[in-house]
Coordinates of C-alpha atoms and ligand atoms in Angstrom, one line a residue:
M160 CA 31.2 15.3 0.0
N161 CA 30.6 18.0 2.6
S162 CA 33.9 18.2 4.5
A163 CA 32.4 19.0 8.0
M164 CA 30.1 16.1 7.6
E165 CA 32.9 13.9 6.4
K166 CA 35.0 14.8 9.5
I167 CA 32.2 14.1 11.9
F168 CA 31.6 10.8 10.2
N169 CA 35.3 9.9 10.4
F170 CA 35.2 10.8 14.1
I171 CA 32.2 8.6 14.7
D172 CA 33.5 5.8 12.6
A173 CA 37.0 5.7 14.2
N174 CA 35.5 5.6 17.7
A175 CA 32.8 3.0 16.7
T176 CA 35.4 0.7 15.0
A177 CA 37.7 0.9 18.1
I178 CA 34.8 0.0 20.5
Q179 CA 33.7 -2.7 18.2
K180 CA 37.1 -4.4 18.2
D181 CA 37.6 -3.8 21.9
Q182 CA 34.3 -5.0 23.2
D183 CA 33.1 -7.4 20.5
L184 CA 29.9 -5.5 19.8
S185 CA 28.1 -5.0 16.6
Y186 CA 28.8 -1.8 14.7
L187 CA 25.4 -0.4 15.6
E188 CA 25.8 -1.2 19.3
S189 CA 29.2 0.5 19.2
L190 CA 27.6 3.5 17.4
L191 CA 25.2 3.8 20.3
T192 CA 28.1 3.8 22.8
V193 CA 29.9 6.5 20.7
T194 CA 26.8 8.8 20.6
E195 CA 26.3 8.3 24.3
S196 CA 30.0 9.2 25.1
W197 CA 29.6 12.2 22.8
L198 CA 26.5 13.4 24.6
D199 CA 28.2 12.9 28.0
G200 CA 31.1 15.0 26.8
H201 CA 33.6 12.1 27.1
I202 CA 34.6 12.5 23.5
Q203 CA 34.1 15.4 21.1
P204 CA 34.7 16.0 17.4
T205 CA 37.2 18.8 16.8
E206 CA 35.0 20.1 13.9
Q207 CA 32.1 22.5 14.4
A208 CA 29.2 21.2 12.5
S209 CA 25.6 22.1 11.6
K210 CA 22.6 20.0 12.7
E211 CA 22.4 18.6 9.1
D212 CA 26.1 17.7 9.1
I213 CA 25.6 15.8 12.3
R214 CA 22.4 14.1 11.2
K215 CA 24.0 13.0 7.9
A216 CA 27.2 11.7 9.6
I217 CA 25.1 9.6 12.0
Q218 CA 23.0 8.4 9.1
L219 CA 26.1 7.3 7.2
A220 CA 27.3 5.4 10.2
V221 CA 23.9 3.8 10.7
L222 CA 23.9 2.7 7.0
K223 CA 27.4 1.2 7.6
G224 CA 26.1 -0.7 10.6
M225 CA 22.9 -1.8 8.8
K226 CA 25.0 -3.4 6.0
E227 CA 26.7 -5.6 8.6
H228 CA 23.5 -6.5 10.4
V229 CA 20.9 -6.8 7.7
Q230 CA 17.4 -6.1 9.0
P231 CA 15.1 -5.8 5.9
H232 CA 12.2 -4.4 8.0
H233 CA 14.3 -1.8 9.7
Q234 CA 15.6 -0.1 6.6
M235 CA 16.3 3.6 7.3
T236 CA 14.4 6.0 5.1
P237 CA 16.7 7.2 2.3
D238 CA 17.9 10.8 2.6
A239 CA 16.5 12.0 -0.7
L240 CA 13.1 10.8 0.4
G241 CA 13.4 12.5 3.8
L242 CA 14.1 15.8 2.0
L243 CA 11.2 15.4 -0.3
M244 CA 8.9 14.7 2.7
G245 CA 10.4 17.9 4.3
Y246 CA 9.4 19.9 1.2
L247 CA 5.9 18.4 1.3
V248 CA 5.4 19.1 5.0
E249 CA 6.5 22.7 4.5
L250 CA 4.1 23.1 1.6
F251 CA 1.0 21.8 3.3
M252 CA 1.6 22.9 6.9
K253 CA 1.1 26.6 7.5
E254 CA 1.4 26.5 11.3
K255 CA 4.4 28.4 12.7
Q256 CA 4.7 25.8 15.4
M257 CA 3.5 22.2 15.0
T258 CA 3.6 18.7 16.5
I259 CA 4.6 15.8 14.3
L260 CA 4.4 12.1 15.1
D261 CA 6.3 9.3 13.5
P262 CA 4.7 6.0 14.8
A263 CA 7.5 3.9 13.2
V264 CA 10.4 6.2 13.9
G265 CA 13.3 3.6 13.5
T266 CA 16.6 5.4 13.7
G267 CA 14.8 8.8 13.7
N268 CA 16.4 9.7 10.3
L269 CA 13.2 10.6 8.5
L270 CA 11.7 12.5 11.5
L271 CA 15.0 14.4 12.1
T272 CA 15.4 15.2 8.4
V273 CA 12.0 16.8 8.4
M274 CA 12.7 18.6 11.7
N275 CA 16.0 19.9 10.5
Y276 CA 14.3 21.0 7.3
L277 CA 11.7 23.1 9.2
D278 CA 14.2 23.9 12.0
G279 CA 12.6 25.4 15.1
R280 CA 9.0 24.8 14.0
I281 CA 8.4 21.2 15.0
T282 CA 8.1 19.3 18.3
G283 CA 8.4 15.7 17.4
A284 CA 7.2 12.4 18.9
G285 CA 8.2 8.9 17.7
V286 CA 7.3 5.3 18.5
E287 CA 9.4 2.3 17.8
L288 CA 9.5 -1.4 18.9
D289 CA 13.2 -1.9 18.5
D290 CA 15.2 -1.0 21.5
L291 CA 18.5 -0.4 19.7
L292 CA 17.0 1.7 17.0
I293 CA 15.0 3.9 19.4
R294 CA 18.1 4.5 21.5
L295 CA 20.0 5.6 18.4
A296 CA 17.1 7.8 17.5
S297 CA 17.1 9.4 21.0
N298 CA 20.9 10.1 20.9
A299 CA 20.7 11.4 17.3
G300 CA 17.8 13.7 18.4
N301 CA 19.8 15.0 21.3
L302 CA 23.0 15.5 19.2
V303 CA 21.1 17.5 16.6
E304 CA 19.2 19.4 19.3
Q305 CA 15.7 18.7 18.1
P306 CA 12.9 18.3 20.7
V307 CA 11.7 14.7 20.3
T308 CA 9.9 12.5 22.7
L309 CA 10.3 8.8 22.0
Y310 CA 8.2 5.9 23.1
L311 CA 9.5 2.3 23.1
Q312 CA 6.4 0.2 22.4
D313 CA 4.2 -1.4 19.8
A314 CA 2.7 1.7 18.1
L315 CA -0.5 -0.2 17.4
Q316 CA -1.2 -0.6 21.1
P317 CA -2.9 2.4 22.8
L318 CA -0.6 5.5 22.7
L319 CA -0.4 8.1 25.4
I320 CA 0.2 10.9 22.9
D321 CA -2.0 13.9 22.4
P322 CA -3.4 14.3 18.8
V323 CA -0.7 15.9 16.6
D324 CA -0.9 18.4 13.7
A325 CA 0.8 16.0 11.3
V326 CA 2.1 12.4 11.0
V327 CA 5.2 11.7 8.9
S328 CA 6.1 8.0 8.6
D329 CA 7.7 5.4 6.4
L330 CA 5.3 2.6 7.3
P331 CA 6.4 -0.9 8.2
V332 CA 5.0 -3.2 5.6
G333 CA 3.7 -6.7 6.2
Y334 CA 1.5 -8.7 8.5
Y335 CA 0.8 -7.6 12.1
P336 CA 1.4 -10.6 14.4
D337 CA -1.0 -9.6 17.2
D338 CA -4.4 -10.8 16.0
E339 CA -6.1 -9.9 19.2
N340 CA -5.0 -6.3 19.1
A341 CA -5.7 -6.1 15.3
S342 CA -9.3 -7.1 16.1
T343 CA -9.8 -3.7 17.8
Y344 CA -9.2 -1.9 14.4
D345 CA -11.8 -1.2 11.7
L346 CA -9.0 -2.1 9.2
K347 CA -8.5 -5.6 10.6
A348 CA -8.6 -8.3 7.9
D349 CA -11.9 -10.0 7.4
E350 CA -10.0 -13.3 7.2
G351 CA -6.4 -14.2 8.2
M352 CA -3.8 -11.8 9.4
S353 CA -4.1 -8.0 9.1
Y354 CA -1.7 -5.7 7.3
A355 CA 0.4 -3.7 9.7
H356 CA 0.6 -0.8 7.2
H357 CA -3.2 -0.5 7.1
L358 CA -3.5 -0.6 10.9
F359 CA -0.7 2.1 11.1
I360 CA -2.8 4.4 8.8
E361 CA -5.8 3.9 11.1
Q362 CA -3.8 4.5 14.3
S363 CA -2.2 7.6 12.8
L364 CA -5.5 9.1 11.8
K365 CA -6.8 8.5 15.3
H366 CA -3.8 10.5 16.7
T367 CA -4.1 13.4 14.3
V368 CA -6.2 16.6 15.0
D369 CA -9.2 17.2 12.7
G370 CA -7.9 18.9 9.6
G371 CA -4.3 17.7 10.2
Y372 CA -2.2 16.1 7.5
L373 CA -0.6 12.7 7.2
F374 CA 2.4 12.0 5.0
F375 CA 3.2 8.4 4.5
V376 CA 5.8 6.4 2.6
I377 CA 3.7 3.4 1.5
P378 CA 4.3 0.3 -0.5
K379 CA 3.7 0.9 -4.2
A380 CA 1.0 -1.7 -4.3
L381 CA -1.0 -0.3 -1.4
F382 CA -4.2 0.2 -3.5
E383 CA -3.8 -3.1 -5.3
S384 CA -3.9 -5.6 -2.5
P385 CA -6.9 -7.9 -1.8
Q386 CA -7.6 -5.7 1.3
A387 CA -7.5 -2.4 -0.7
P388 CA -11.3 -2.0 -1.1
Q389 CA -11.6 -2.0 2.7
L390 CA -8.8 0.6 3.0
H391 CA -10.5 2.8 0.3
K392 CA -13.8 2.7 2.1
F393 CA -12.1 3.6 5.4
L394 CA -10.2 6.5 3.9
K395 CA -13.3 7.9 2.2
K396 CA -15.0 8.0 5.6
H397 CA -12.2 9.6 7.6
A398 CA -9.9 11.6 5.3
H399 CA -9.5 13.5 2.1
I400 CA -6.8 11.9 -0.1
Q401 CA -4.6 14.8 -1.3
S402 CA -1.9 13.0 -3.3
V403 CA -0.6 9.6 -4.3
M404 CA 3.0 9.7 -5.7
E405 CA 5.0 7.0 -7.2
L406 CA 8.7 7.1 -6.2
P407 CA 11.5 6.2 -8.7
N408 CA 12.7 2.6 -8.4
T409 CA 16.3 4.0 -8.3
L410 CA 15.7 4.9 -4.7
F411 CA 15.3 1.3 -3.7
K412 CA 17.8 -1.5 -4.1
N413 CA 15.1 -4.1 -4.7
S414 CA 12.2 -3.1 -6.9
A415 CA 9.9 -5.5 -5.0
H416 CA 10.3 -2.9 -2.1
A417 CA 9.4 0.0 -4.3
K418 CA 7.4 2.7 -2.6
G419 CA 5.2 5.7 -3.0
I420 CA 3.9 8.6 -1.0
L421 CA 0.4 9.0 0.3
I422 CA -0.8 12.4 1.6
L423 CA -4.1 12.6 3.6
Q424 CA -6.0 15.3 5.4
K425 CA -8.1 14.2 8.3
K426 CA -11.7 15.3 7.8
K427 CA -13.0 18.3 9.6
D428 CA -16.2 20.3 9.4
G429 CA -15.8 22.9 6.8
V430 CA -12.7 21.4 5.2
K431 CA -13.4 20.3 1.6
A432 CA -11.7 17.6 -0.5
P433 CA -9.3 19.0 -3.1
K434 CA -10.9 19.4 -6.6
E435 CA -8.6 16.7 -7.8
V436 CA -6.2 14.3 -6.2
L437 CA -2.6 15.0 -7.2
L438 CA -1.3 11.9 -8.9
A439 CA 2.3 12.4 -9.7
R440 CA 5.4 10.4 -10.5
V441 CA 8.5 11.6 -8.7
P442 CA 11.4 11.6 -11.2
N443 CA 14.9 10.4 -10.7
M444 CA 16.0 12.7 -7.9
S445 CA 19.5 13.2 -9.2
K446 CA 18.1 15.0 -12.3
P447 CA 17.6 18.7 -11.3
E448 CA 15.6 19.6 -14.4
S449 CA 13.1 16.8 -13.9
M450 CA 12.9 17.6 -10.2
A451 CA 12.2 21.3 -11.1
K452 CA 9.3 20.2 -13.4
F453 CA 8.0 18.0 -10.6
F454 CA 8.1 20.7 -8.0
S455 CA 6.3 23.1 -10.4
Q456 CA 3.6 20.4 -11.0
V457 CA 3.1 20.1 -7.2
S458 CA 3.0 23.8 -6.4
G459 CA 0.7 24.4 -9.4
W460 CA -1.7 21.7 -8.0
F461 CA -1.4 23.3 -4.5
K462 CA -2.4 26.7 -5.8
E463 CA -5.4 25.3 -7.7
N464 CA -6.6 23.1 -5.0
K465 CA -5.5 24.3 -1.6
E466 CA -5.2 28.1 -1.7
Ligands
SAM206 N1 11.8 6.2 9.1 C1 12.6 5.3 9.8 C2 14.1 5.8 9.7 O1 14.4 6.8 9.1 O2 14.9 5.1 10.3 C3 12.5 3.9 9.2 C4 11.2 3.3 9.4 S1 11.2 1.5 8.9 C5 10.7 1.5 7.3 C6 9.8 1.0 9.9 C7 10.1 0.8 11.3 O3 8.8 0.4 12.0 C8 11.1 -0.2 11.7 O4 12.1 0.5 12.5 C9 10.4 -1.2 12.6 O5 11.1 -1.7 13.7 C10 9.2 -0.3 13.1 N2 8.0 -1.1 13.5 C11 7.5 -2.2 12.9 N3 6.3 -2.6 13.6 C12 6.2 -1.7 14.6 C13 5.2 -1.6 15.6 N4 4.1 -2.4 15.7 N5 5.3 -0.6 16.5 C14 6.3 0.3 16.4 N6 7.3 0.2 15.5 C15 7.2 -0.8 14.6

């Protein structure tokens, strides 16, 4: 383990545990208090640390808190996946400066991983329904000194956010409870409840500039559900599918929650679809040789189709 990161984690953890005992709060609530006191300068770690050390230490503390307070729909995006998303954003996005939206920002870990990866190039925006998570995201954003604007609201309601260059998001999966609002979407279900993840894709495309890219973590079965034909038709009309990647099951505790990555480009006059869609299987990320092969497959595809 990186020692600066470990020291920052120990600093956070010791303070959070003390507050938790003292004030009878959950670990995540205590973590929020710790990050607030740290930002206010009431407490300070003795160790100098990089933005990544700070992000990772906060992430470890969030993971500890989430174990205590299991919220299956609020799972933080695993670190290895965040780094892979960072690599993909860097590959596709040629802008020196860009805006990125995560409409399901959660603790901010995915967005901040990508922002740290492309440090200095991204202005971020995030939307989240959960008050505690978005406050943690806000404090984490300030502590790692990344420019992020956060909105506490249902991301499927109208957003007051200018169209962004790219969307990066680990989509919430399941049914969207607000049928009335769902009915305003092309991707509403013909019958019964609509899939939140489909509506998120539509909302994200709406908030992306023409020609912009969208990088989604999706449920593995996205294109196999009964509502998939409708999604296909919608995507064909509004976007060019760039890539569909299968993620290794080792990343997810429960294989029923297995996920993949979907990369889209919003249509724009003069922008063509890639000659072929990159269909790839991400190998076990702890195996450097397999990962090297995977990266060479992706960059080979990029040269053939995008340059
Ligand atoms: N990438 C995030 C991270 O690193 O912490 C985790 C994203 S998690 C898979 C999905 C998030 O979407 C959850 O935090 C959940 O509260 C949020 N969410 C679900 N429905 C939402 C909605 N309608 N509007 C905004 N956020 C929503």
